[in-house]
PDB file of C-alpha atoms in Angstrom:
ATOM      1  CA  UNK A   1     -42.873  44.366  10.005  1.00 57.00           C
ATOM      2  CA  UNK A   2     -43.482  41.281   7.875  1.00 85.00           C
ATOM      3  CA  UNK A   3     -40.362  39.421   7.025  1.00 95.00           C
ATOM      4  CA  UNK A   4     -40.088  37.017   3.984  1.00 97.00           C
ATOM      5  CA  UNK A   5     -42.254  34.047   4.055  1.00 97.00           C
ATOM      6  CA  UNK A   6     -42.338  30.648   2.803  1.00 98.00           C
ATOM      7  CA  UNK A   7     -44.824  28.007   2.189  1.00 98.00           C
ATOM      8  CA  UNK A   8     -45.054  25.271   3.140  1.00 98.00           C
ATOM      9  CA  UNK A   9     -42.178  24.775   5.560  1.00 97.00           C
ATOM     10  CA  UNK A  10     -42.274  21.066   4.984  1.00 98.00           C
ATOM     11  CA  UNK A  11     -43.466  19.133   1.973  1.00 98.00           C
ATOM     12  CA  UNK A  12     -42.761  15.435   1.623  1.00 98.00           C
ATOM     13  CA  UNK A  13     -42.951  14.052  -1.889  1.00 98.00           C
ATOM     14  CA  UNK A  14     -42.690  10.645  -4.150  1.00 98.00           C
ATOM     15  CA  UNK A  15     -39.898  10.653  -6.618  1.00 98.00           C
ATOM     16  CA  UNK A  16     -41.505  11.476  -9.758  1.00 98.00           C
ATOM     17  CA  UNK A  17     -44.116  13.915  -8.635  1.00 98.00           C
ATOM     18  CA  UNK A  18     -44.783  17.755  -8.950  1.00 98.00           C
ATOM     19  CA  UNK A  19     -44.180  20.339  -6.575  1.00 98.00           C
ATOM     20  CA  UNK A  20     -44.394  24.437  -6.137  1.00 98.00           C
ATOM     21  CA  UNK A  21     -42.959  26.396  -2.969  1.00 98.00           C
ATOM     22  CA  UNK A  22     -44.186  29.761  -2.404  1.00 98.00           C
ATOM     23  CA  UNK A  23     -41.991  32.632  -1.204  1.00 98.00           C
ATOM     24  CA  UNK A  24     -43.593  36.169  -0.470  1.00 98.00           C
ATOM     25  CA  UNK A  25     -40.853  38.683   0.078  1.00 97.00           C
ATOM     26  CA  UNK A  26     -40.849  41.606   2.556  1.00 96.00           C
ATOM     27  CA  UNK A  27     -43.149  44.613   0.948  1.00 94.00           C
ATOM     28  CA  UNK A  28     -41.865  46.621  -1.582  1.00 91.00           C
ATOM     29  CA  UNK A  29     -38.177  44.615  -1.885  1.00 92.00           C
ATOM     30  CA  UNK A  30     -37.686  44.631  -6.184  1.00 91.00           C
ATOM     31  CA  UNK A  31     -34.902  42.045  -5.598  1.00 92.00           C
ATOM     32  CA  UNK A  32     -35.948  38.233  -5.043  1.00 95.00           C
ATOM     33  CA  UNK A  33     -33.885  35.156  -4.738  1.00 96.00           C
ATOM     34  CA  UNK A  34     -34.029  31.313  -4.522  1.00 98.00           C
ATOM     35  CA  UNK A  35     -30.918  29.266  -2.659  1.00 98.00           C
ATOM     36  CA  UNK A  36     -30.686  25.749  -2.297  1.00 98.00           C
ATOM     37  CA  UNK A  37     -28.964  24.022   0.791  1.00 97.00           C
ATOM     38  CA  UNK A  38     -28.370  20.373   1.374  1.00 96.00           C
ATOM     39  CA  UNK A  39     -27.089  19.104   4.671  1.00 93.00           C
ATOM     40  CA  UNK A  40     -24.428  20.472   6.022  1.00 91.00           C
ATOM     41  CA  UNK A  41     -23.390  23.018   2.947  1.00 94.00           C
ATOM     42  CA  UNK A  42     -23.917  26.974   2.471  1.00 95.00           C
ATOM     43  CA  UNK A  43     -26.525  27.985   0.645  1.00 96.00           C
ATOM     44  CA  UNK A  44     -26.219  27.532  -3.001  1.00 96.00           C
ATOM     45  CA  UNK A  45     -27.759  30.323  -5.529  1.00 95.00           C
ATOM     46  CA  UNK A  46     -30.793  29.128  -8.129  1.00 97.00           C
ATOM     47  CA  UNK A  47     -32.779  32.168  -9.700  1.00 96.00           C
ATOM     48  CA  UNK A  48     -32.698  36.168  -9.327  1.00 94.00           C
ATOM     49  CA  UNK A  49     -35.583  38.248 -10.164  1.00 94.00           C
ATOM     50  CA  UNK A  50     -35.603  41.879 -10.451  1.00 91.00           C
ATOM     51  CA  UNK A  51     -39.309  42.698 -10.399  1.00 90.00           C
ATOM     52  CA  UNK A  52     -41.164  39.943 -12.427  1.00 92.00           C
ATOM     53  CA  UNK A  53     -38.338  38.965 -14.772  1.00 91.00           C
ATOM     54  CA  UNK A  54     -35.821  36.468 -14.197  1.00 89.00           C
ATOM     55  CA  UNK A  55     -32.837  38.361 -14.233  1.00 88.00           C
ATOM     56  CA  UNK A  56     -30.428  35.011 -14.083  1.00 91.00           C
ATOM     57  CA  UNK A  57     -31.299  31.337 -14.035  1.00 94.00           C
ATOM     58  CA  UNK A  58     -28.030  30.278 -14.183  1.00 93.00           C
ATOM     59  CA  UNK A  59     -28.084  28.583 -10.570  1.00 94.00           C
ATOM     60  CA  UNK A  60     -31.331  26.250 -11.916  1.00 97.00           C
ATOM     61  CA  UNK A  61     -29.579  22.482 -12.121  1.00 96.00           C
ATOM     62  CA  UNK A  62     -32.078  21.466 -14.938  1.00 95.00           C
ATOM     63  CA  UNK A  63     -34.977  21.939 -17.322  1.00 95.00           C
ATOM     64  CA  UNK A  64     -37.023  20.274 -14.415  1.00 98.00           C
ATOM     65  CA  UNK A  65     -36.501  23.267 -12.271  1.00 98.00           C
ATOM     66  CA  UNK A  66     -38.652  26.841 -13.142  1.00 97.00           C
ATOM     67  CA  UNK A  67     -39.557  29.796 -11.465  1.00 97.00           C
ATOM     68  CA  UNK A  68     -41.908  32.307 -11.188  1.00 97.00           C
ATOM     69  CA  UNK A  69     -42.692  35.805 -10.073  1.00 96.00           C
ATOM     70  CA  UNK A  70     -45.616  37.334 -12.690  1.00 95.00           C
ATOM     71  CA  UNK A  71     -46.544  40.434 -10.383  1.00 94.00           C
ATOM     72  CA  UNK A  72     -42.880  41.114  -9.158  1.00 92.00           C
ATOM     73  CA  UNK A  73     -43.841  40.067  -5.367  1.00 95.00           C
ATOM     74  CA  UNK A  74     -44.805  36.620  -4.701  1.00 97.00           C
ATOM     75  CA  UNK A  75     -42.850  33.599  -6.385  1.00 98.00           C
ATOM     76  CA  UNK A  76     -42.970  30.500  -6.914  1.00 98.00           C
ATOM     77  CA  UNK A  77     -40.210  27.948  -7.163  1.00 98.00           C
ATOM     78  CA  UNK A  78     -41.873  24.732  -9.333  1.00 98.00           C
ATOM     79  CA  UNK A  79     -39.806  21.268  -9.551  1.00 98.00           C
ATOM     80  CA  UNK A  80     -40.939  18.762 -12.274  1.00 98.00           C
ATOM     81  CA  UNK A  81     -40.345  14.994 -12.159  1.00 98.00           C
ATOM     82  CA  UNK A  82     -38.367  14.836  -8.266  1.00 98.00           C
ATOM     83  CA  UNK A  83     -36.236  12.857  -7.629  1.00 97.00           C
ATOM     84  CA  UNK A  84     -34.500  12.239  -4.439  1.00 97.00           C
ATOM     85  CA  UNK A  85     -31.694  14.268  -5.352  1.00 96.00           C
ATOM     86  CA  UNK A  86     -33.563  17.182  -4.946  1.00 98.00           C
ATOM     87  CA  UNK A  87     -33.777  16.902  -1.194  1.00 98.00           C
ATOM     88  CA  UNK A  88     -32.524  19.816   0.176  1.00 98.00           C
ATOM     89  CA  UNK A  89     -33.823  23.279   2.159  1.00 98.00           C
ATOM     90  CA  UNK A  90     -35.026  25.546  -0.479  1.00 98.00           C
ATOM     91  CA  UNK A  91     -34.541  29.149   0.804  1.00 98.00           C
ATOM     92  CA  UNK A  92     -36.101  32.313  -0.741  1.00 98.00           C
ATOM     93  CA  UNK A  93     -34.797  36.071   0.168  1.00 97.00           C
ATOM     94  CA  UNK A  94     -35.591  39.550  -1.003  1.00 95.00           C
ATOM     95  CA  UNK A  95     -33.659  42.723  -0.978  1.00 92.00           C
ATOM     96  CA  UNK A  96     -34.882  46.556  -1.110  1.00 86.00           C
ATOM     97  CA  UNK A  97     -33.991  47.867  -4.786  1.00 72.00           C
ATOM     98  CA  UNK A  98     -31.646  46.807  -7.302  1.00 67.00           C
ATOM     99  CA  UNK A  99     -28.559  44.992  -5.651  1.00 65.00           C
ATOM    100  CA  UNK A 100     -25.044  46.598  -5.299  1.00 70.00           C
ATOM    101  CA  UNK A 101     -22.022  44.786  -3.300  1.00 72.00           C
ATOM    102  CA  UNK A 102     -23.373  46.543  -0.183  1.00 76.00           C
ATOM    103  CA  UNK A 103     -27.417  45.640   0.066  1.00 83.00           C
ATOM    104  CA  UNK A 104     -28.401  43.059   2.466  1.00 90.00           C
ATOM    105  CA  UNK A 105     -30.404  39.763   1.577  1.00 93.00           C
ATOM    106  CA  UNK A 106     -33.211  39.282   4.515  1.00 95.00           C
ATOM    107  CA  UNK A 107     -34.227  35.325   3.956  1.00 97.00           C
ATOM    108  CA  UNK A 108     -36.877  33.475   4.728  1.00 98.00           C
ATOM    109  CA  UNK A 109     -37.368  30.361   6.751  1.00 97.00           C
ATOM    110  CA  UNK A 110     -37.038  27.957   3.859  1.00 98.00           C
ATOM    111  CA  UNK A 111     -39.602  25.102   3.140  1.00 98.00           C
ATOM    112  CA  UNK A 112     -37.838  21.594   3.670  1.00 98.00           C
ATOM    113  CA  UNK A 113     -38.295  19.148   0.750  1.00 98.00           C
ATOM    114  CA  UNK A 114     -37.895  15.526   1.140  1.00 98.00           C
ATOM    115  CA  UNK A 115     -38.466  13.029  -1.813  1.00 98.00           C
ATOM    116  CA  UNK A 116     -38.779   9.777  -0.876  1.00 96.00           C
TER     117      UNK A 116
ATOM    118  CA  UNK B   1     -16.930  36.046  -5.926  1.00 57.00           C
ATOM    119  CA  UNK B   2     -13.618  35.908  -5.073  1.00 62.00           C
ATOM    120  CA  UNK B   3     -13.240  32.760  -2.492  1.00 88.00           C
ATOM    121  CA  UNK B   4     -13.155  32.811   1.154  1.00 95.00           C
ATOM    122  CA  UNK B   5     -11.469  30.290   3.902  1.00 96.00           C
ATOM    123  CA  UNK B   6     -12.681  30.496   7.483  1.00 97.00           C
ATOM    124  CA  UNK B   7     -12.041  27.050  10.132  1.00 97.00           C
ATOM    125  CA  UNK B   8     -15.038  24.746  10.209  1.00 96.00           C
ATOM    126  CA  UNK B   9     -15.555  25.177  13.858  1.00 97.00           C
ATOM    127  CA  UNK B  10     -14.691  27.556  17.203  1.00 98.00           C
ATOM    128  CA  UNK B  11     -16.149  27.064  20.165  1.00 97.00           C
ATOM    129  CA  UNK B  12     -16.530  30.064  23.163  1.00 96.00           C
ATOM    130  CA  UNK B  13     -18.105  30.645  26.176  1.00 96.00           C
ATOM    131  CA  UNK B  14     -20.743  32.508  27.101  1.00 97.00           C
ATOM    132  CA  UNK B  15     -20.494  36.218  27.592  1.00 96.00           C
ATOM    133  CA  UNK B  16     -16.714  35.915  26.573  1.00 96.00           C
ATOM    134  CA  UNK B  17     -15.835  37.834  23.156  1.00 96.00           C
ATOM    135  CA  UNK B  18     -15.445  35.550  19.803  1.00 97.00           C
ATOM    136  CA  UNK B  19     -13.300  36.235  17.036  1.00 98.00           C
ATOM    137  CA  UNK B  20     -14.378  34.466  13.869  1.00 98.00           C
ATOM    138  CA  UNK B  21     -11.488  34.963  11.376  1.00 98.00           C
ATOM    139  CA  UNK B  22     -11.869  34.524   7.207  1.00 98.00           C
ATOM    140  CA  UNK B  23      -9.269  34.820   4.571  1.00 97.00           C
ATOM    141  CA  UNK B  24      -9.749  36.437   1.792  1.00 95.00           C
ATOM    142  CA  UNK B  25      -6.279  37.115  -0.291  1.00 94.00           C
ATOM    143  CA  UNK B  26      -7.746  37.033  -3.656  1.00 92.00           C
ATOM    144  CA  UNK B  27     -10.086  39.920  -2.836  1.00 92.00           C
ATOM    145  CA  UNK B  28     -10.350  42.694  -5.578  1.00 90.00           C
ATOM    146  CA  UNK B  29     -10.394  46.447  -4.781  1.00 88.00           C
ATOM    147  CA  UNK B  30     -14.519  46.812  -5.238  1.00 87.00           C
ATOM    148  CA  UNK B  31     -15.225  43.540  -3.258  1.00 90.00           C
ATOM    149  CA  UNK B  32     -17.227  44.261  -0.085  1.00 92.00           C
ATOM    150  CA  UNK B  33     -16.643  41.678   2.868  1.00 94.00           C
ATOM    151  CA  UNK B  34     -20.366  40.463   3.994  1.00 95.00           C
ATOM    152  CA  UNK B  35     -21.184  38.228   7.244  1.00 97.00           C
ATOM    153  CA  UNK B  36     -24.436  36.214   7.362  1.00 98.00           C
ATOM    154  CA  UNK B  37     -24.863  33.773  10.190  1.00 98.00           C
ATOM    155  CA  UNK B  38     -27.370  30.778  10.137  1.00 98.00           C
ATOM    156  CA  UNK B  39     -29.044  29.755  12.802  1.00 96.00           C
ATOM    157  CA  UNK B  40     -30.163  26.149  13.450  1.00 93.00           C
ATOM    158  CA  UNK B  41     -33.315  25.311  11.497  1.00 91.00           C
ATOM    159  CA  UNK B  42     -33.305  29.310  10.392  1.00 95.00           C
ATOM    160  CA  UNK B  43     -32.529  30.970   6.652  1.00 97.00           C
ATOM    161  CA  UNK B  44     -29.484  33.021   6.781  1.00 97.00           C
ATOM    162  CA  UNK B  45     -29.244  36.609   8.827  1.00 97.00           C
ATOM    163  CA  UNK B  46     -27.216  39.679   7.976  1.00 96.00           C
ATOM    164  CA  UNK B  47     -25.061  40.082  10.160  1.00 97.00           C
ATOM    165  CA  UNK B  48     -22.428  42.859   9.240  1.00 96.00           C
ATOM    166  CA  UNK B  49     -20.520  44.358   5.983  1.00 94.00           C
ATOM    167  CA  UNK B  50     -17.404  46.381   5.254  1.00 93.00           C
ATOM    168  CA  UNK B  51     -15.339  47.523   2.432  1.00 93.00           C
ATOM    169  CA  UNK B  52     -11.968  49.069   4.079  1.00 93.00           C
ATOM    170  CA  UNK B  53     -12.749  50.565   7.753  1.00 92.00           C
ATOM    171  CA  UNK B  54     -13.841  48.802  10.478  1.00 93.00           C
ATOM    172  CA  UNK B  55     -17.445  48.728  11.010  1.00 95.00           C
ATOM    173  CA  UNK B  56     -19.222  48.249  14.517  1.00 95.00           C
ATOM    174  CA  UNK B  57     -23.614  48.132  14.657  1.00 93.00           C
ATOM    175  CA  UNK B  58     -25.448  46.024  17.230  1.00 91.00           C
ATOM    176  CA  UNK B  59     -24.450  42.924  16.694  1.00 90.00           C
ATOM    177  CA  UNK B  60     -21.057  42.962  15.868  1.00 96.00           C
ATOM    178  CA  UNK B  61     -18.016  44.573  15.259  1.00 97.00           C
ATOM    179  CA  UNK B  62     -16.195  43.842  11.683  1.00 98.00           C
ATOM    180  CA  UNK B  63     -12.042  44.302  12.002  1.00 98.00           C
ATOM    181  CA  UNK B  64     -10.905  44.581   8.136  1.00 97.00           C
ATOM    182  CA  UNK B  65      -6.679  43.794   7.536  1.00 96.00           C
ATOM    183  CA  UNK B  66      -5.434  47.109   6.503  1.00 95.00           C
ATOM    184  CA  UNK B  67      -4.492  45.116   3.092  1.00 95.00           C
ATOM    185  CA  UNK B  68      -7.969  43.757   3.143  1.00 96.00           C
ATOM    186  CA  UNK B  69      -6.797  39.699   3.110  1.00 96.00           C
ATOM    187  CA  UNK B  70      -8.045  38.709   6.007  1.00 97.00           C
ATOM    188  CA  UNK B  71     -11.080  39.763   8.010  1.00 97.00           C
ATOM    189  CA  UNK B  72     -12.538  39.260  11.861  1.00 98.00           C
ATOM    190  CA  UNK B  73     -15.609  39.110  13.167  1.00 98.00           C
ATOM    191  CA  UNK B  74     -15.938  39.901  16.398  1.00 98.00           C
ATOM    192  CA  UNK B  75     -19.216  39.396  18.978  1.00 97.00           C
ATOM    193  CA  UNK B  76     -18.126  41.157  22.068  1.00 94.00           C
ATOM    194  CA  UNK B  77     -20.344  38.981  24.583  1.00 95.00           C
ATOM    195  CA  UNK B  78     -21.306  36.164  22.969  1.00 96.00           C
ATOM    196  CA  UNK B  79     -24.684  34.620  23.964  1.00 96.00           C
ATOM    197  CA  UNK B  80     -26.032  31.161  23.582  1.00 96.00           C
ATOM    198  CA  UNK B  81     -28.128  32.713  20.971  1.00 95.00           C
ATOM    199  CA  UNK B  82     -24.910  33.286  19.219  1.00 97.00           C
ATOM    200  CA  UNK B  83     -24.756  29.816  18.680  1.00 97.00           C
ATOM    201  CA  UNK B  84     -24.899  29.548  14.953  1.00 97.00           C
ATOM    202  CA  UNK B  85     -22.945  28.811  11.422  1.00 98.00           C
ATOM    203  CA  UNK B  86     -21.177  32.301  10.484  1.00 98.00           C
ATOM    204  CA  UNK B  87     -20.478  32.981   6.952  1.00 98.00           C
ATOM    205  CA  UNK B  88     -17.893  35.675   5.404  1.00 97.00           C
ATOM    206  CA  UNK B  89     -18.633  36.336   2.087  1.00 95.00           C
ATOM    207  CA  UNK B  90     -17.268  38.282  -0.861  1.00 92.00           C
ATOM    208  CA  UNK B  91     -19.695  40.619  -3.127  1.00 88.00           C
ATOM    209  CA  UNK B  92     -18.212  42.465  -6.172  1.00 82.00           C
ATOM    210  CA  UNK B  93     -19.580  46.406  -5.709  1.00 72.00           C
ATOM    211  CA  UNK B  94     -21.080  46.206  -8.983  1.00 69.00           C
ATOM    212  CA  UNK B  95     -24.305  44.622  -9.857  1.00 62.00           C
ATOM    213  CA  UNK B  96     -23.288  41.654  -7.928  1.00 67.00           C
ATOM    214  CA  UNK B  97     -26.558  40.023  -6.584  1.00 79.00           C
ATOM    215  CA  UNK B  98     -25.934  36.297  -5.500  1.00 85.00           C
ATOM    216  CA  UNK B  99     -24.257  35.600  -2.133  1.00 90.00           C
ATOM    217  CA  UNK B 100     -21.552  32.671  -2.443  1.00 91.00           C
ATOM    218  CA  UNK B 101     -21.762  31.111   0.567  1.00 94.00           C
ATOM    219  CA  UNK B 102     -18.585  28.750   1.628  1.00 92.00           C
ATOM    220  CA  UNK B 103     -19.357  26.156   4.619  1.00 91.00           C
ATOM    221  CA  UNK B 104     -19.159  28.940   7.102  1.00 96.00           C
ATOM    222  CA  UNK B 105     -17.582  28.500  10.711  1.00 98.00           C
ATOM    223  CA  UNK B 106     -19.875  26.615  13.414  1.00 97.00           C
ATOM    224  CA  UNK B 107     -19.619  28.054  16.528  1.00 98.00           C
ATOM    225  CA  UNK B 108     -20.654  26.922  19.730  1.00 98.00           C
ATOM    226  CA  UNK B 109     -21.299  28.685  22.531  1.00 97.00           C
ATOM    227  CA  UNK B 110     -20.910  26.726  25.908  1.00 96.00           C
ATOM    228  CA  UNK B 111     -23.377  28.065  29.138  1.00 94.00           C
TER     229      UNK B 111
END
């Protein structure tokens, strides 16, 4: 089946602008998630949505960061202001039901953001 | 999460079996041990996960320290497909949602 994806897969941007990056999860997963990763780190966590609440924000960097999921299946990750620290591989994933130590995190391809 | 420690880089070659080792000796009793792997220009892939026993599926085989400090992952043949960051993570058995990925071990796999 369908596996979780991301749009666009590349979006180059001016420092100062506004952009949104969609994510549409596998079918039916409850469980969404946004990661960051800059070059040559891990993955780093942003948001966690169970259905269309945000169940913790506490990975957002800043006010200029917000996401969004208002039908629990598609969201969409919306950066204010950009600067050219925000560079980086933004990665969405989605899990079946309500995460335990032992569910597994299927990820999309990530859409690569580049401010200039 | 409790923290992780696994080398920055192995190298193998191909169809030869690869031990990735990760270190773990602040893990708690509920923490399950998780492996993702990242391929180049990829998200992250499940790989393999274990609480106390070993655990084999299709793409690996996970070899958990009977006092759960250390872990190995273990790709009996590896391919150049194989070739790929590989990530041992930590997640609390609770509500724990957020993976805490580390930098991961880069291995290559030479033809």
């Amino acid at each position: 089946g369908a596996g979780v994806s991301q749009t666009p897969s590349n979006k180059v941007t001016e420092k100062g602008k506004y952009v949104e990056l969609r994510c549409d999860p596998i079918s039916g997963h409850t469980a969404l998630y946004w990661y960051r990763q800059s070059l040559g780190q891990g993955p780093e966590f942003l948001i966690y949505f169970q259905g269309t609440g945000a169940a913790d924000d506490s990975g957002l960097p800043n006010d200029r960061f917000f996401a969004v999921r208002p039908e629990g299946s598609v969201s969409t990750l919306k950066i204010q202001r950009t600067e050219r620290g925000d560079s980086a591989v933004y990665l969405c994933a989605s899990s079946l039901k309500v995460p335990s130590g032992r569910d597994e995190q299927f990820f999309g391809p990530g859409t690569r953001l580049t401010v200039l | 999460d409790a923290k992780t420690t696994q080398p920055n880089s192995m190298e193998s070659n191909e169809e030869e079996p690869v031990h990735l080792p990760c270190n773990h000796s602040t893990i708690s009793g509920t923490d399950y041990i998780h492996w993702y792997r990242q391929l180049p220009s990829q998200g992250p892939e499940y790989v393999i996960h274990g609480l106390t026993s070993n655990v084999n599926n299709r793409m690996a085989s996970l070899a958990i320290a009977e006092d759960r400090k250390s872990s190995t992952l273990i790709l009996h043949r590896a391919t150049l497909r194989d070739a790929a960051v590989y990530y041992c993570i930590l997640r609390d058995g609770g509500s724990n949602y957020k993976l805490t990925f580390g930098k991961g071990t880069l291995l290559t796999v030479n033809p």
